[in-house]
Coordinates of C-alpha atoms and ligand atoms in Angstrom, one line a residue:
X28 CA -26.7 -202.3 74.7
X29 CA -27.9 -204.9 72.0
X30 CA -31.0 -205.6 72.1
X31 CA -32.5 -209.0 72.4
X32 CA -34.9 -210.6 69.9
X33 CA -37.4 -212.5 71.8
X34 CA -39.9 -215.2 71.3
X35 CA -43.5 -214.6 72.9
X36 CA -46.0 -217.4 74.1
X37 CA -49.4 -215.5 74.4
X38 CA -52.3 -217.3 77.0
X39 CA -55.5 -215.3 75.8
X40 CA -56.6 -213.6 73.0
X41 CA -59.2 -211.5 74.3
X42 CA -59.4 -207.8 74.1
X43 CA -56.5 -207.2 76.0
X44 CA -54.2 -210.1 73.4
X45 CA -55.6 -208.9 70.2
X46 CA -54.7 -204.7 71.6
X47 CA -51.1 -206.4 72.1
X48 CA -51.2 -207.9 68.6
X49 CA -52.2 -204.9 67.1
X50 CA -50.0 -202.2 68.8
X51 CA -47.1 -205.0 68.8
X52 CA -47.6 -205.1 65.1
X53 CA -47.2 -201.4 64.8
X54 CA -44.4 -201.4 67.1
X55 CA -41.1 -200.0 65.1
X56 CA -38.7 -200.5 67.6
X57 CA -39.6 -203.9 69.4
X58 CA -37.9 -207.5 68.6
X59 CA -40.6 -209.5 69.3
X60 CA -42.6 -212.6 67.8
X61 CA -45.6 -214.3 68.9
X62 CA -45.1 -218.0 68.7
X63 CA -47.9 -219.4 69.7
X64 CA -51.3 -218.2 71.1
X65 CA -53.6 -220.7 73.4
X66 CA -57.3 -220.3 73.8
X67 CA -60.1 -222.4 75.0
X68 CA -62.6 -221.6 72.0
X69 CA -61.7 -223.9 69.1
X70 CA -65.1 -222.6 67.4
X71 CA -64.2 -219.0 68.0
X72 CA -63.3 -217.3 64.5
X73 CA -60.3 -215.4 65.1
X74 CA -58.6 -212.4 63.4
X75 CA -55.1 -214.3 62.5
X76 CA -54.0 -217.5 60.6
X77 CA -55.1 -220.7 62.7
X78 CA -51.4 -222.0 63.0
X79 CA -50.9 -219.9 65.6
X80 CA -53.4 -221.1 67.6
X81 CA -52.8 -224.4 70.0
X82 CA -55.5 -225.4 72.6
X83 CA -53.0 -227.4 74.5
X84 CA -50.7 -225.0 77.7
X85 CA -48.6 -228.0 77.5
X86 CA -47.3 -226.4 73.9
X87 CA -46.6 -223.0 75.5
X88 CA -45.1 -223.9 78.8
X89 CA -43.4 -227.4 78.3
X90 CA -41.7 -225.1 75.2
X91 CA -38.2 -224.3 76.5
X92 CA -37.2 -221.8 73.1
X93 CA -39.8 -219.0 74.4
X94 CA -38.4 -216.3 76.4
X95 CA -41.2 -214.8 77.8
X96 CA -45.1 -216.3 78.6
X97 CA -47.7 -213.3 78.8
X98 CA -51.2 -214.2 80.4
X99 CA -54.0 -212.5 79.3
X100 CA -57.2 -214.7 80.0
X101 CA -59.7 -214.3 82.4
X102 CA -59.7 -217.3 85.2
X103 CA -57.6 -216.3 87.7
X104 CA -56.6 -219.5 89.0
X105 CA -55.8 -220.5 85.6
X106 CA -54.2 -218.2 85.4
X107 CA -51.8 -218.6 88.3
X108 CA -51.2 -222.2 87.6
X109 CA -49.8 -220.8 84.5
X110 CA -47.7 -218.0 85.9
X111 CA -46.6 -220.4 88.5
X112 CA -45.7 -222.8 86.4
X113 CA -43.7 -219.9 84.5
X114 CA -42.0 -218.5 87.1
X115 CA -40.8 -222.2 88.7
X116 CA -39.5 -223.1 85.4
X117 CA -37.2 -219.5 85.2
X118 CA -39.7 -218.1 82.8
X119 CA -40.3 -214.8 82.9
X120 CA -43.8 -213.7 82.5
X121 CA -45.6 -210.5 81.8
X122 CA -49.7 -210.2 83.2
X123 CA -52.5 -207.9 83.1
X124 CA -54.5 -210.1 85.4
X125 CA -54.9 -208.0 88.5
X126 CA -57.3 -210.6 90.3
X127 CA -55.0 -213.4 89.9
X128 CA -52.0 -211.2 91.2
X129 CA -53.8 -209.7 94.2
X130 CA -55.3 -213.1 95.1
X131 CA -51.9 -214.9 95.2
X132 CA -49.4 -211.6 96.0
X133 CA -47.2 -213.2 98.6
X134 CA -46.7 -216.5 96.6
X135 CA -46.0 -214.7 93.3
X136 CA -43.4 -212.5 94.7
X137 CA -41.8 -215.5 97.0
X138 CA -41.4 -217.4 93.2
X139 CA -39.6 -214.9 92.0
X140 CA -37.5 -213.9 94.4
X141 CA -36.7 -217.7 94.9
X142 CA -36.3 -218.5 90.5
X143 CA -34.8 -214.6 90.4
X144 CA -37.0 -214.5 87.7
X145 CA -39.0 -211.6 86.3
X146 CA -43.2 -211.0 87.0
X147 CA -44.1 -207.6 85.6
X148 CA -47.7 -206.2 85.2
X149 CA -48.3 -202.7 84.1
X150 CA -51.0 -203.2 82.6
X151 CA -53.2 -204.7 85.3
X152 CA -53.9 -200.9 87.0
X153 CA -54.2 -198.3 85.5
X154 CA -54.4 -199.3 81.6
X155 CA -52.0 -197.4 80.1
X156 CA -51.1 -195.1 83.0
X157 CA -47.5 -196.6 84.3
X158 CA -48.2 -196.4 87.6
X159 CA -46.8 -199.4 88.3
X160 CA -43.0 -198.6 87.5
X161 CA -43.4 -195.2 88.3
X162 CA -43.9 -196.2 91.7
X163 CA -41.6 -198.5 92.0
X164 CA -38.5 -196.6 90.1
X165 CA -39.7 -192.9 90.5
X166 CA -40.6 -193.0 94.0
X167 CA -38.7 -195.6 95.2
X168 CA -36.6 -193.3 97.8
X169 CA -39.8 -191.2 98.4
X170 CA -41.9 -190.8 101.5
X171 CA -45.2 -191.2 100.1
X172 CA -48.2 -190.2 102.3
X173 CA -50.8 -191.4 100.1
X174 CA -52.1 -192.8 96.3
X175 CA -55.7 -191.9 95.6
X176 CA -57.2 -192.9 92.6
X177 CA -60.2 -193.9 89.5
X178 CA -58.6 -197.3 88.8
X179 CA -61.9 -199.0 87.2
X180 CA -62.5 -197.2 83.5
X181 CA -66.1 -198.9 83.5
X182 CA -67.2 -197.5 86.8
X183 CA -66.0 -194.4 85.4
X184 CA -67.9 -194.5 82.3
X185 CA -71.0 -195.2 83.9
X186 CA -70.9 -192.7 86.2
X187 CA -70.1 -190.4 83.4
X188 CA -72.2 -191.1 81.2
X189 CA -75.2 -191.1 84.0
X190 CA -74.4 -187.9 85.0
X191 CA -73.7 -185.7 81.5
X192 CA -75.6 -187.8 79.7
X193 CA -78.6 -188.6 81.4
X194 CA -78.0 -192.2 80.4
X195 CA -79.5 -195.1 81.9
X196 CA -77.2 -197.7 84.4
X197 CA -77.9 -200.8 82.5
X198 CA -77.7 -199.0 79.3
X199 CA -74.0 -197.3 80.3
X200 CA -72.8 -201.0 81.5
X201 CA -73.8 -202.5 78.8
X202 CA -71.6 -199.9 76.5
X203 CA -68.9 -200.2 78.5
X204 CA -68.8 -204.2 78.0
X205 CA -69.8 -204.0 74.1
X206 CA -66.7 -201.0 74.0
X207 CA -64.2 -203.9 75.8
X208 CA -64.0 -202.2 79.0
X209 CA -65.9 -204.0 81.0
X210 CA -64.8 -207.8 83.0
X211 CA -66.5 -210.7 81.5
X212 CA -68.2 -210.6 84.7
X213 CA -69.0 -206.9 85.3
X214 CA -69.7 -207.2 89.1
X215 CA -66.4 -207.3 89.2
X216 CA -65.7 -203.8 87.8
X217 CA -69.0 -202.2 89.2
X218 CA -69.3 -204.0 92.9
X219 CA -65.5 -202.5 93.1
X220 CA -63.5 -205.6 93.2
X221 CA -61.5 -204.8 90.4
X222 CA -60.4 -201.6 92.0
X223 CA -59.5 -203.3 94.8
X224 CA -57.1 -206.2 92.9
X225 CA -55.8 -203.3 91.6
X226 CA -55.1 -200.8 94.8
X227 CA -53.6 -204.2 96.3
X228 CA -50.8 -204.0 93.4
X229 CA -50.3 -200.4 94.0
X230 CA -50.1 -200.5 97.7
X231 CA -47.4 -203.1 97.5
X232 CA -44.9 -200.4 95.4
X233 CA -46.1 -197.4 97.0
X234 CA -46.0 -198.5 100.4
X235 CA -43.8 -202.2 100.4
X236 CA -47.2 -204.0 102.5
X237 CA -49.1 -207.0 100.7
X238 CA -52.8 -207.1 101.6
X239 CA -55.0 -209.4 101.1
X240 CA -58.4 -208.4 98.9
X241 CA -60.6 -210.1 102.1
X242 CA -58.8 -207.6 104.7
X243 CA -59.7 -204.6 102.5
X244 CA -63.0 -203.0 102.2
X245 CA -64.5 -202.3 98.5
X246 CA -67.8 -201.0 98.2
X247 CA -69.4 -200.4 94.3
X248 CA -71.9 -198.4 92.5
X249 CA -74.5 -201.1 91.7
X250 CA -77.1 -199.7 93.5
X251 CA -76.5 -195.8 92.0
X252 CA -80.0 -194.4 90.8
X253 CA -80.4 -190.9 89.7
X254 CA -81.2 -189.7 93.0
X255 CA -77.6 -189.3 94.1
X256 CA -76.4 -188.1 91.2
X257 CA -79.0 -185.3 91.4
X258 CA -77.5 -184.8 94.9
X259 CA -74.3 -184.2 94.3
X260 CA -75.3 -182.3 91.3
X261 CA -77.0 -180.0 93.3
X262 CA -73.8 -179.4 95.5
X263 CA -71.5 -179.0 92.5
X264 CA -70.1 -182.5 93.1
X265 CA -69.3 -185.4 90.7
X266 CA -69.7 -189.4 92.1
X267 CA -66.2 -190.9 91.2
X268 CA -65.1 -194.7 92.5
X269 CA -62.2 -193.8 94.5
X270 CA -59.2 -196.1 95.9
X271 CA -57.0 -194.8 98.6
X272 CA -53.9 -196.0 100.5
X273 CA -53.1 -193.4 102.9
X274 CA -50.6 -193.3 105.9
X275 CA -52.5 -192.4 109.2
X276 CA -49.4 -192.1 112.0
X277 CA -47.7 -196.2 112.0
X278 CA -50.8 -197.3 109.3
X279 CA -52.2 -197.6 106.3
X280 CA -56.2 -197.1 105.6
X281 CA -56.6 -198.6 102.5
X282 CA -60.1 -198.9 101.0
X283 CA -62.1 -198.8 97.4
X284 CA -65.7 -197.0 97.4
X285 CA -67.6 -194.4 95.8
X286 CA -66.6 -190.5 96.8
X287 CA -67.8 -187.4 95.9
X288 CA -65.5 -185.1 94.8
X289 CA -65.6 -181.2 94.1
X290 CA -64.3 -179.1 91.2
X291 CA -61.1 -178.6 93.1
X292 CA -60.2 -182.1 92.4
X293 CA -57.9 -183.1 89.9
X294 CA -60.0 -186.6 89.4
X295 CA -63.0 -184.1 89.0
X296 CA -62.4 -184.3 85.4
X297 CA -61.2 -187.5 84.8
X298 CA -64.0 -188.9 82.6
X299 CA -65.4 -191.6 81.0
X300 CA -62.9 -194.7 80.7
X301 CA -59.9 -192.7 81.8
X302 CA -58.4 -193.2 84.9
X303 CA -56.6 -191.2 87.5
X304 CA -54.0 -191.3 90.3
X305 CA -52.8 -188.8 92.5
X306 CA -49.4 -189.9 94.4
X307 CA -48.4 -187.6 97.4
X308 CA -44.9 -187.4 99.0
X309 CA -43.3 -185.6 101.8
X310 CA -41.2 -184.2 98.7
X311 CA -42.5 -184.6 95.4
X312 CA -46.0 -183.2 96.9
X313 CA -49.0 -184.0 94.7
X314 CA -48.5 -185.1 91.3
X315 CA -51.8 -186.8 89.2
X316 CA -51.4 -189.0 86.3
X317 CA -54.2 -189.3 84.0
X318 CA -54.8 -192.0 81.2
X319 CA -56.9 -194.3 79.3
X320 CA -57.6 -196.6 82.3
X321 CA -59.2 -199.6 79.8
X322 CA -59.5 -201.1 76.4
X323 CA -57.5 -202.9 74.1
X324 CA -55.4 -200.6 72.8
X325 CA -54.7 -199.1 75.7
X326 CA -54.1 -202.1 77.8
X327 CA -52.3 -203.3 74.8
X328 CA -49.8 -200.9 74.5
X329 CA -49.2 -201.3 78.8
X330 CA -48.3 -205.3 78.2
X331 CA -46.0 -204.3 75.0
X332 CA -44.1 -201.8 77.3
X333 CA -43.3 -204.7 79.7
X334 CA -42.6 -206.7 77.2
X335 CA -39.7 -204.5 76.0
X336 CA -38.9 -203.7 79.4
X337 CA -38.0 -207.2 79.6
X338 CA -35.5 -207.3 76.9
X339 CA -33.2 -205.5 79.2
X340 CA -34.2 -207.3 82.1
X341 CA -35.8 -205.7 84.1
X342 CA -37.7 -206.8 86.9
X343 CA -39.3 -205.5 90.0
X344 CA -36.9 -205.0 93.2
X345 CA -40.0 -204.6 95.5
X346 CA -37.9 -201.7 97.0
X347 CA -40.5 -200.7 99.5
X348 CA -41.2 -204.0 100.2
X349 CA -37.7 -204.8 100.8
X350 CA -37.4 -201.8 103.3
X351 CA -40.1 -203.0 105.3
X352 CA -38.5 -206.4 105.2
X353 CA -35.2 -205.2 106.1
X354 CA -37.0 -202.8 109.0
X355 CA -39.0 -205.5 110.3
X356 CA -36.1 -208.3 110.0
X357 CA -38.3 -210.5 108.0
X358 CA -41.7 -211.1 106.8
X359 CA -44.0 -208.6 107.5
X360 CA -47.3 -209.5 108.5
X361 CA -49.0 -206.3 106.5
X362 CA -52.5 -206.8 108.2
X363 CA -50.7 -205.6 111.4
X364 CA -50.2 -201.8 109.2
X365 CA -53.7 -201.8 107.9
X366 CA -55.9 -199.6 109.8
X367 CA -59.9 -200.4 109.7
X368 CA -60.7 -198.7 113.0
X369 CA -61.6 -195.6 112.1
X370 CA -64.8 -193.2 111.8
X371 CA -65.9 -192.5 108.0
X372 CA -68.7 -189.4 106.7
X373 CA -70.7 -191.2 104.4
X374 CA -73.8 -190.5 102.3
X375 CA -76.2 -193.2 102.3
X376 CA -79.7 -193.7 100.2
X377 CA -82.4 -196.1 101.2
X378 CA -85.7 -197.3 101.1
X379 CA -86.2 -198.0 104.7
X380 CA -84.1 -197.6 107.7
X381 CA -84.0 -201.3 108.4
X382 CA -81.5 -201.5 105.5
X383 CA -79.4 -199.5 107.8
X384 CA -79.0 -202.4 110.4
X385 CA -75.2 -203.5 110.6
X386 CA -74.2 -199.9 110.0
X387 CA -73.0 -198.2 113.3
X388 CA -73.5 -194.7 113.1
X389 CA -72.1 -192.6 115.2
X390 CA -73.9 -189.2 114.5
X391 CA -75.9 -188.1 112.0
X392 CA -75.3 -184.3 110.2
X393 CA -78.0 -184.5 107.5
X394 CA -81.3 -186.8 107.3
X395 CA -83.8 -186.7 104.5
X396 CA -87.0 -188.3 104.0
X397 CA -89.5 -188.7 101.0
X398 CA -91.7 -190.8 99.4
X399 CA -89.3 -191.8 96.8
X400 CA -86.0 -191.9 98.3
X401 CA -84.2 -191.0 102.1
X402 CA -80.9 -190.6 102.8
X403 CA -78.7 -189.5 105.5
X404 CA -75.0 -187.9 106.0
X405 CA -73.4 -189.9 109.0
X406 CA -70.2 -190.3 110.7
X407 CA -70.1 -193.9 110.8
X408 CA -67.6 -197.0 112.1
X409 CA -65.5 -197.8 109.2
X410 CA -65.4 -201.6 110.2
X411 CA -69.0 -201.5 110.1
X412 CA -69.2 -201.4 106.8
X413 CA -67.9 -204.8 105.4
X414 CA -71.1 -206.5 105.4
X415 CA -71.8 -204.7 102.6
X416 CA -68.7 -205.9 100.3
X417 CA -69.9 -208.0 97.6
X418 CA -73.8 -208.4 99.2
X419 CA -75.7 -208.8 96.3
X420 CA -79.1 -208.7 98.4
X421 CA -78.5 -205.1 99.7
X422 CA -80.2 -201.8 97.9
X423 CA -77.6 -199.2 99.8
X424 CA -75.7 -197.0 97.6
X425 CA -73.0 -195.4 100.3
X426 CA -69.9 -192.9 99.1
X427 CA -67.6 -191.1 101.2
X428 CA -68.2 -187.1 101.7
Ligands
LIG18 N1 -62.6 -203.8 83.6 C1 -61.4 -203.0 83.8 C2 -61.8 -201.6 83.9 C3 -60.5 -203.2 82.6 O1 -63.0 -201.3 83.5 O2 -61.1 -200.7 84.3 C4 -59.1 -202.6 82.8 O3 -58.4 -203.1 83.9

């Protein structure tokens, strides 16, 4: 096969852009040029010769000679005009933007399917674990029961640094934005809504259903204190973010939140920025892939892979997707396969028990009361708990026994 030379239009040139610079600059094998770069910042000093820069989208997409468009900037509807825009015009484009993508699933995949024109994102989950491919190609014929997984490398930073380290919240957060980890806004990464962009994507090749980030719950780790790291501590446990998709009889409980997880784990020791997913199948069994989950490089190296990936076309073919499709006879309304009516055991620390209200809890195994801090172990109503997605005002910290 002879491989294709191919000209690059770069949107962003963030942390994620200037990894893909870097590693594509160090790349031996790869064909590729970077045309043209747009930004926003026309004060911003920048690492390369200004003639690469425009300021204008108009010079990247109304440019017919580029073969490929890769997104890297933050706004996600920016960003999806620009994709769309892509796709519509036969472009194929290459993303890390996992908000963007999760947001707008159904109309990105309906554009390509329509322009058969390529969208590939390996580097939105998982940093530079391929997940992505490996669940589409790998498993593609596979039964798989359920992906589990540390998707967010900030989270897990924080949470790693708190606990070996002793280290302050704030202080870990802020080290995983100064080390490029971090969103631009890091609510996103620690109030678990980048986890949950990102177990939307995965869902979609494990399991062929497109959720919507509103129908799934996330639940973060803003409110951690030292308290419940001393508790699991004391019970030989660890505090990881954890996102599941896992088949329950006809359904699919999908959800993103804090679990504790023993030694027997392999996300046990998946620390600091690395990232983790276990994939189960009725054949393959458990396997666990384990990676830098953030960072330039790292994320970097994930776009360049797509980007060669592309210069022997390859694309997505939604296998799963196009199972369920084919099952169904149609479009199938995924919310109908999502499963939210279940009881959860959950550990939850608060100041008083009217923080509780909203919560309905079923039974309660373990209560504890102090002057400094209470917290109880309850079987609760799963569906109870989506108040709590994204409330900036409440002080609970919850994770999943
Ligand atoms: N903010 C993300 C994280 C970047 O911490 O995992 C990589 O997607």
């Amino acid at each position: 096969m002879t491989e294709k030379h191919i000209k690059l239009g770069l949107f962003g040139f963030g942390c994620v852009g200037q990894g893909l610079y870097d590693v594509l600059n160090h790349s031996e094998g790869l064909k590729a040029d970077i045309e043209k770069i747009c930004v926003k910042d026309k004060n911003k000093k920048r690492k390369i010769a200004s003639k690469y820069f425009t300021y204008d989208k108009e010079d990247i997409l109304g440019n017919n000679k580029l073969d490929v468009i890769v997104e890297l900037i933050d706004n996600s509807a920016d960003a999806y005009e620009i994709v769309s825009r892509a796709l519509s015009k036969g472009v194929n484009v290459v993303t890390a933007n996992k908000k963007m993508l999760a947001e707008n699933f159904e109309s990105l995949y309906q554009l390509q399917e329509k322009n058969n024109v390529a969208l590939i994102y390996e580097g939105s989950a998982g940093g530079s674990i391929p997940i992505v491919r490996n669940l589409e190609e790998y498993y593609d014929n596979e039964l798989l029961s359920s992906i589990r997984g540390l998707l967010n490398g900030s989270c897990n930073y924080i949470l790693t640094r708190m606990e070996l380290e002793n280290m302050d919240y704030g202080k870990a957060l802020k080290m995983a934005q100064e080390s490029g980890f971090a969103e631009s806004d890091p609510w996103l990464d620690v109030a678990g809504y980048d986890t949950l962009y990102k177990l939307i994507l995965l869902t979609v090749h494990a399991f062929g259903i497109i959720l919507k980030p509103e129908q799934v719950l996330a639940l973060g780790i803003q409110n951690i204190t030292f308290d419940d790291i001393t508790y699991a501590k004391e019970k030989g446990l660890r505090i990881k973010l954890i996102a599941t998709a896992h088949k329950v009889g006809d359904k699919f409980r999908v959800y993103a939140m804090p679990h504790f997880v023993n030694k027997e784990s392999d996300l046990y020791n998946v620390l600091y920025e690395n990232n983790g997913v276990e994939v189960e199948g009725a054949y393959s069994c458990k396997q666990t892939f384990v990676g830098k989950g953030a960072g330039s490089h790292p994320t970097g190296s994930a776009v360049l892979s797509d980007i060669s990936a592309l210069t022997y076309q390859y694309k997505y073919g939604y296998k799963k997707l196009k199972k369920m499709e084919a099952y169904h006879k149609g479009k199938v309304d995924s919310a109908k396969f999502l499963d939210n009516d279940f009881e959860i055991k959950v550990y939850i620390r608060f100041s008083h028990k009217d923080d509780l209200k909203g919560i309905e809890v079923v039974s309660i195994e373990e209560e504890f009361k102090s002057a400094k801090t209470n917290y109880i172990v309850a079987n609760v109503k799963f569906k109870s708990l989506f108040f709590l997605k994204g409330n900036r005002d409440s002080k609970l910290f919850v994770c999943a026994v």
